[in-house]
Tab-separated table of C-alpha atoms in Angstrom:
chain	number	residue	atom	x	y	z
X	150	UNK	CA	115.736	71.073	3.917
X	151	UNK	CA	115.442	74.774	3.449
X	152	UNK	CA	117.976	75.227	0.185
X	153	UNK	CA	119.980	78.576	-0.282
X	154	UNK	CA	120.442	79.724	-3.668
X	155	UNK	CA	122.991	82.518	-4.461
X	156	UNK	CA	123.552	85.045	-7.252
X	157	UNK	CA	125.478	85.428	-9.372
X	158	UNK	CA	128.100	82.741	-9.047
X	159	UNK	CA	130.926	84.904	-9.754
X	160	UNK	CA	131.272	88.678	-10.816
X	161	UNK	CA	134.664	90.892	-11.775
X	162	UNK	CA	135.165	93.868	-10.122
X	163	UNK	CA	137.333	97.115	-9.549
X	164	UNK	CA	138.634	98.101	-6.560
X	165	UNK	CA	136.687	100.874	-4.942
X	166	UNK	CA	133.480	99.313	-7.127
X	167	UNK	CA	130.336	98.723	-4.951
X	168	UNK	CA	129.345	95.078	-4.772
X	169	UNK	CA	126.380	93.473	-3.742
X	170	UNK	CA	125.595	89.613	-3.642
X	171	UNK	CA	122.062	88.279	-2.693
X	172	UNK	CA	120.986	84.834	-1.495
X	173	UNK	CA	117.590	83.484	-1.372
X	174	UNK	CA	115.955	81.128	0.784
X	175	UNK	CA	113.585	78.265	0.004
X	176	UNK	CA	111.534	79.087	2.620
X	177	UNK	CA	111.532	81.810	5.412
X	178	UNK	CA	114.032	81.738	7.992
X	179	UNK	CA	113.667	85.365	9.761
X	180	UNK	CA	116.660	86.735	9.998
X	181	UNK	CA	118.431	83.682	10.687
X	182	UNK	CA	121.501	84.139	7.823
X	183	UNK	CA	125.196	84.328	7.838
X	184	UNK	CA	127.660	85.718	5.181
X	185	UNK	CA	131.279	83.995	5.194
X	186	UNK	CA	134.507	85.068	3.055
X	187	UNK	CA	136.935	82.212	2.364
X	188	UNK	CA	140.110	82.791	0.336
X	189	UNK	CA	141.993	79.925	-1.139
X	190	UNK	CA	143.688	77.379	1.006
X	191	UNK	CA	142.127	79.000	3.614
X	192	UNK	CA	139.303	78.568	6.433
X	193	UNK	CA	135.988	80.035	6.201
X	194	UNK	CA	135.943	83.865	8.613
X	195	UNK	CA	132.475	84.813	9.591
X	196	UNK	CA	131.536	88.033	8.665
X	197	UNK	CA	128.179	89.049	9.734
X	198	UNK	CA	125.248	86.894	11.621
X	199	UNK	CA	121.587	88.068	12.092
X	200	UNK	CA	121.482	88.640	8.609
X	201	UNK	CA	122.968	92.575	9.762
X	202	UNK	CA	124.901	92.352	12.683
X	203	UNK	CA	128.435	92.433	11.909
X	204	UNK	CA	131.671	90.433	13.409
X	205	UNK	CA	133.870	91.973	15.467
X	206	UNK	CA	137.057	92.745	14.123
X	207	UNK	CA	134.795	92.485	10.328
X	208	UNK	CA	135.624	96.402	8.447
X	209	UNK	CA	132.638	98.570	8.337
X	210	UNK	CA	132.492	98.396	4.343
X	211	UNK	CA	130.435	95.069	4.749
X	212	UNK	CA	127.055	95.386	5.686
X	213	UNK	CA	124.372	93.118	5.088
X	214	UNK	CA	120.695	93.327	4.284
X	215	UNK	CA	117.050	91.153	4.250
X	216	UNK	CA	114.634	89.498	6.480
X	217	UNK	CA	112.439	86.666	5.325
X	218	UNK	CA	114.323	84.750	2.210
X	219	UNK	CA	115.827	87.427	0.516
X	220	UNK	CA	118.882	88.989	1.408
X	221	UNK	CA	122.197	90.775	0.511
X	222	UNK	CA	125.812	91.328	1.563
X	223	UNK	CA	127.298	94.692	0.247
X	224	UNK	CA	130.662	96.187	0.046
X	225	UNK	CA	130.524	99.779	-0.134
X	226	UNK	CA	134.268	99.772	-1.720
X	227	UNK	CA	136.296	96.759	-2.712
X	228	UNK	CA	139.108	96.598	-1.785
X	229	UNK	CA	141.993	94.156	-2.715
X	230	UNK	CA	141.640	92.238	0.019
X	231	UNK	CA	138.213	91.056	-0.276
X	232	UNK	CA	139.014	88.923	-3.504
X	233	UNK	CA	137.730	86.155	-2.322
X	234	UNK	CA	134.386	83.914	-1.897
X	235	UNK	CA	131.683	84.339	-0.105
X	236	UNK	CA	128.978	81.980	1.151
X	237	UNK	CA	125.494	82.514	2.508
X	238	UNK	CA	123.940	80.010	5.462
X	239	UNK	CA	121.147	79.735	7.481
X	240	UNK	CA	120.447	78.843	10.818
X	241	UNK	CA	116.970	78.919	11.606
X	242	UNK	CA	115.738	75.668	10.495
X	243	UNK	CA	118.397	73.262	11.476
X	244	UNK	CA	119.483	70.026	10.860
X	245	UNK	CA	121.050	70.515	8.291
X	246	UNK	CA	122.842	73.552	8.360
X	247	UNK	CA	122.400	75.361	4.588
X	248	UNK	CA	124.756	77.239	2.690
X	249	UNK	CA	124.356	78.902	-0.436
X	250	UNK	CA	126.764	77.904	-3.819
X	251	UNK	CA	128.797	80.889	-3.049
X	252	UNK	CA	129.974	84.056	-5.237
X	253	UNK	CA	133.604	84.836	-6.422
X	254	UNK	CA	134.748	87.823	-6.882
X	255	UNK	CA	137.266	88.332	-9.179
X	256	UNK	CA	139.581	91.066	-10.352
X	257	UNK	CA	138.301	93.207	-13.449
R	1165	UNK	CA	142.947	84.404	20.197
R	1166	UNK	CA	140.714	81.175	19.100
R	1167	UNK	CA	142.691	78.366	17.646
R	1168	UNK	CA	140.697	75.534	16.113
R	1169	UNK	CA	143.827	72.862	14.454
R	1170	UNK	CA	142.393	69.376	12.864
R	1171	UNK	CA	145.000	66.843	12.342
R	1172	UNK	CA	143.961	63.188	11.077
R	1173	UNK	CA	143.236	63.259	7.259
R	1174	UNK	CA	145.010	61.295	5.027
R	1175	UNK	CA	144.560	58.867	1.557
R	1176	UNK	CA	142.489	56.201	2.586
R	1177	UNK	CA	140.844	53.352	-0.050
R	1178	UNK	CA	136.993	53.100	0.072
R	1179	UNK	CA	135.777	50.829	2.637
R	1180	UNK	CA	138.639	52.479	4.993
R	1181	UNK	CA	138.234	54.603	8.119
R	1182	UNK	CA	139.964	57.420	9.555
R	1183	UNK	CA	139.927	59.471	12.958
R	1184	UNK	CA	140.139	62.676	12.558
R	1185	UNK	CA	140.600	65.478	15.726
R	1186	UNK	CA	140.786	69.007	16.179
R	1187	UNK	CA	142.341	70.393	19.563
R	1188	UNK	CA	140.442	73.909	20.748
R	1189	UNK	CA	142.220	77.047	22.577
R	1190	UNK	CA	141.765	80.485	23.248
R	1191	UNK	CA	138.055	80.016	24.447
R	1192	UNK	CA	136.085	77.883	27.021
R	1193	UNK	CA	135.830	74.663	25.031
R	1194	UNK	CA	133.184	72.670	27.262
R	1195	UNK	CA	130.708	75.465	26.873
R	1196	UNK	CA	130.528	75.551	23.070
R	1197	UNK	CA	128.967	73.470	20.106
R	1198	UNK	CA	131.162	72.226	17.236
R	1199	UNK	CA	130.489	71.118	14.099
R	1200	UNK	CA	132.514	69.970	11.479
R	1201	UNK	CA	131.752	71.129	7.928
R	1202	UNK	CA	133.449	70.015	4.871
R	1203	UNK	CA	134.679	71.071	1.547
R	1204	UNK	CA	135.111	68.839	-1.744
R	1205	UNK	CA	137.478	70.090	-4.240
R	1206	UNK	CA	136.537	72.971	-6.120
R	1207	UNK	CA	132.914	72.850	-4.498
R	1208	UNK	CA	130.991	74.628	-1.582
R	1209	UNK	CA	130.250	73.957	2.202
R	1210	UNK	CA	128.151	71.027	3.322
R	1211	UNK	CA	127.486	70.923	6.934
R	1212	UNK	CA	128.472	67.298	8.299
R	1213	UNK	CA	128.148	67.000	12.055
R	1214	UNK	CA	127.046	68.680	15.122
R	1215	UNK	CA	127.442	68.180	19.112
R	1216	UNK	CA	126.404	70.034	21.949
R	1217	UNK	CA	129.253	71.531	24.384
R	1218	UNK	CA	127.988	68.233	27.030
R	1219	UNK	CA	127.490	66.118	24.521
R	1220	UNK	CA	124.127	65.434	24.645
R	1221	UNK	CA	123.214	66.212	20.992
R	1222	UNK	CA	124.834	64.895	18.334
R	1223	UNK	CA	123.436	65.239	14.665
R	1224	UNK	CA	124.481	64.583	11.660
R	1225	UNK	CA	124.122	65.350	7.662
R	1226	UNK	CA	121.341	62.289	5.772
R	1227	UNK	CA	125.080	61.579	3.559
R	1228	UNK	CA	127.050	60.407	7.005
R	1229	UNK	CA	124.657	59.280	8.830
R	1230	UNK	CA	125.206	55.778	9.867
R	1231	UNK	CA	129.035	56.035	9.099
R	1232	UNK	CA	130.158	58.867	10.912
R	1233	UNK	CA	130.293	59.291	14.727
R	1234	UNK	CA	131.108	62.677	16.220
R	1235	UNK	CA	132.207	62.802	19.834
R	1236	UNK	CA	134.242	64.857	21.846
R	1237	UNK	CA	136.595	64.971	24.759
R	1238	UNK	CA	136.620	68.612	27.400
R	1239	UNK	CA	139.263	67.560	29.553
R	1240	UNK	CA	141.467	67.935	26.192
R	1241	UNK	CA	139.439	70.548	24.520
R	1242	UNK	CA	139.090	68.147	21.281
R	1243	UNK	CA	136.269	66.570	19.206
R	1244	UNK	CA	136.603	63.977	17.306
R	1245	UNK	CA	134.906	62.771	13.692
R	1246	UNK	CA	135.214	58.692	13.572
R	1247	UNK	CA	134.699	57.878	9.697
R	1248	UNK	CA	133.883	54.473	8.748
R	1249	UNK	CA	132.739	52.994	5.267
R	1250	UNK	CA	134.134	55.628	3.409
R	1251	UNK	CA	133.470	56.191	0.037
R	1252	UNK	CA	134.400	58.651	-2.888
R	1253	UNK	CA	132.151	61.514	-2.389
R	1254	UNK	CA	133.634	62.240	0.666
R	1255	UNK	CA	136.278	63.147	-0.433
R	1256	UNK	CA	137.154	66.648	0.631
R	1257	UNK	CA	138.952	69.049	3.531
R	1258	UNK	CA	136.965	69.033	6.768
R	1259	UNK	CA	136.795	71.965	9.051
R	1260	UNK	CA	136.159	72.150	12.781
R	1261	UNK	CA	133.748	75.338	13.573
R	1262	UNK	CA	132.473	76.824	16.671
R	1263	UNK	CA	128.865	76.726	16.441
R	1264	UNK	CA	127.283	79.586	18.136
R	1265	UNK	CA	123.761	78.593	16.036
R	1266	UNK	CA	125.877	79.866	13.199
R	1267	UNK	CA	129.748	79.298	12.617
R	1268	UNK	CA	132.057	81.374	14.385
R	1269	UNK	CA	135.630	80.285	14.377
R	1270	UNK	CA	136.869	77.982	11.653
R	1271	UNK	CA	140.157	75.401	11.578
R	1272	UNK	CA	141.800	75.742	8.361
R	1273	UNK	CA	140.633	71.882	8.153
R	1274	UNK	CA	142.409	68.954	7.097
R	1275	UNK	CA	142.379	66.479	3.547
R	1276	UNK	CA	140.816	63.792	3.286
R	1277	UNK	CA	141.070	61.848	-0.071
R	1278	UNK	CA	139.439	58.321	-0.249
R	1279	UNK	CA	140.683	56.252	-2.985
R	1280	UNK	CA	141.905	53.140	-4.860
């Protein structure tokens, strides 16, 4: 099973900071990677797929990086909406399905 | 607009089973994977199930296999997750997904809480 490791586990932040979470794979899976954003008591909302390509609908502030088994979400300017926690996965090598530990990002 | 709603969850003991469903709308059901992926408290995702849009394929996580039985019905645009021999560890809120390789539209899941 191809495992995902994230980092960090949580951060604090400003609004307006610029954030950046990374997620490594155990192996290489291309370009194969998702990023997620769950908020509590709610469901998981896709955010980008193809490790870049970003879901409609998803604000242009999230962008995501990497190719291989390293690679990054980044949000050019938090905003207070996007407290929340994210989770890598990857596709390419499937069953199972992988997803990283996830990151939370708090409120400085 | 997709809407993915499970219903089914509930306290069962270990040993116990439960049905669980999740009704589809606002896209063509037949022609999509699903998956259900689930969530213990406080933790991360773990990917449980999958089936193919005809049903072909199902597959399933090395923890359910055995126990669990995914299946699915396109005349009601609902799958299904049949759990049997439950135990402890799972424990947790499952969410339907549309699987497009990757996880497109979530349910906001249902609780399942297996104990004595």
């Amino acid at each position: 099973d191809i495992q995902m490791t994230q980092s960090p586990s949580s951060l604090s932040a400003s609004v307006g900071d610029r954030v950046t979470i990374t997620c490594r794979a155990s192996q290489g899976i291309s370009n194969f990677l998702a990023w997620y954003q769950q908020k509590p008591g709610k469901a998981p909302k896709l955010l980008l797929y193809e490790a870049s390509r970003l879901e409609a609908g998803v604000p242009s502030r999230f962008s995501g990086s990497g190719s291989g088994t390293d690679f990054a979400l980044t949000i050019s300017s938090l905003q207070p909406e996007d407290f929340a926690t994210y989770y890598c996965h990857q596709y390419y090598n499937t069953p199972p399905w992988t997803f990283g530990q996830g990151t939370k990002v708090e409120i400085k | 607009e997709v809407q993915l709603l499970e219903a089914g969850g509930g306290l069962v003991q270990p040993g116990g089973s439960l049905r669980l469903s999740c009704g589809a709308s606002g896209f063509t059901f037949g022609t999509h994977a699903m998956s259900w992926v689930r969530q213990a408290p406080g933790k991360g995702l773990e990917w449980v199930s999958f089936i193919s849009g005809s049903s072909s394929t199902t597959l399933y996580a090395d923890s359910v296999k055995g126990r669990f039985t995914i299946s699915r019905d396109n005349s009601k645009n609902t799958v299904y997750l049949q759990m049997n021999s439950l135990r402890a560890e799972d424990t947790a809120i499952y969410h339907c997904a549309a699987t497009d390789y990757y996880f497109g539209k979530w349910g906001q899941g249902t609780l399942v809480a297996v104990s004595s």
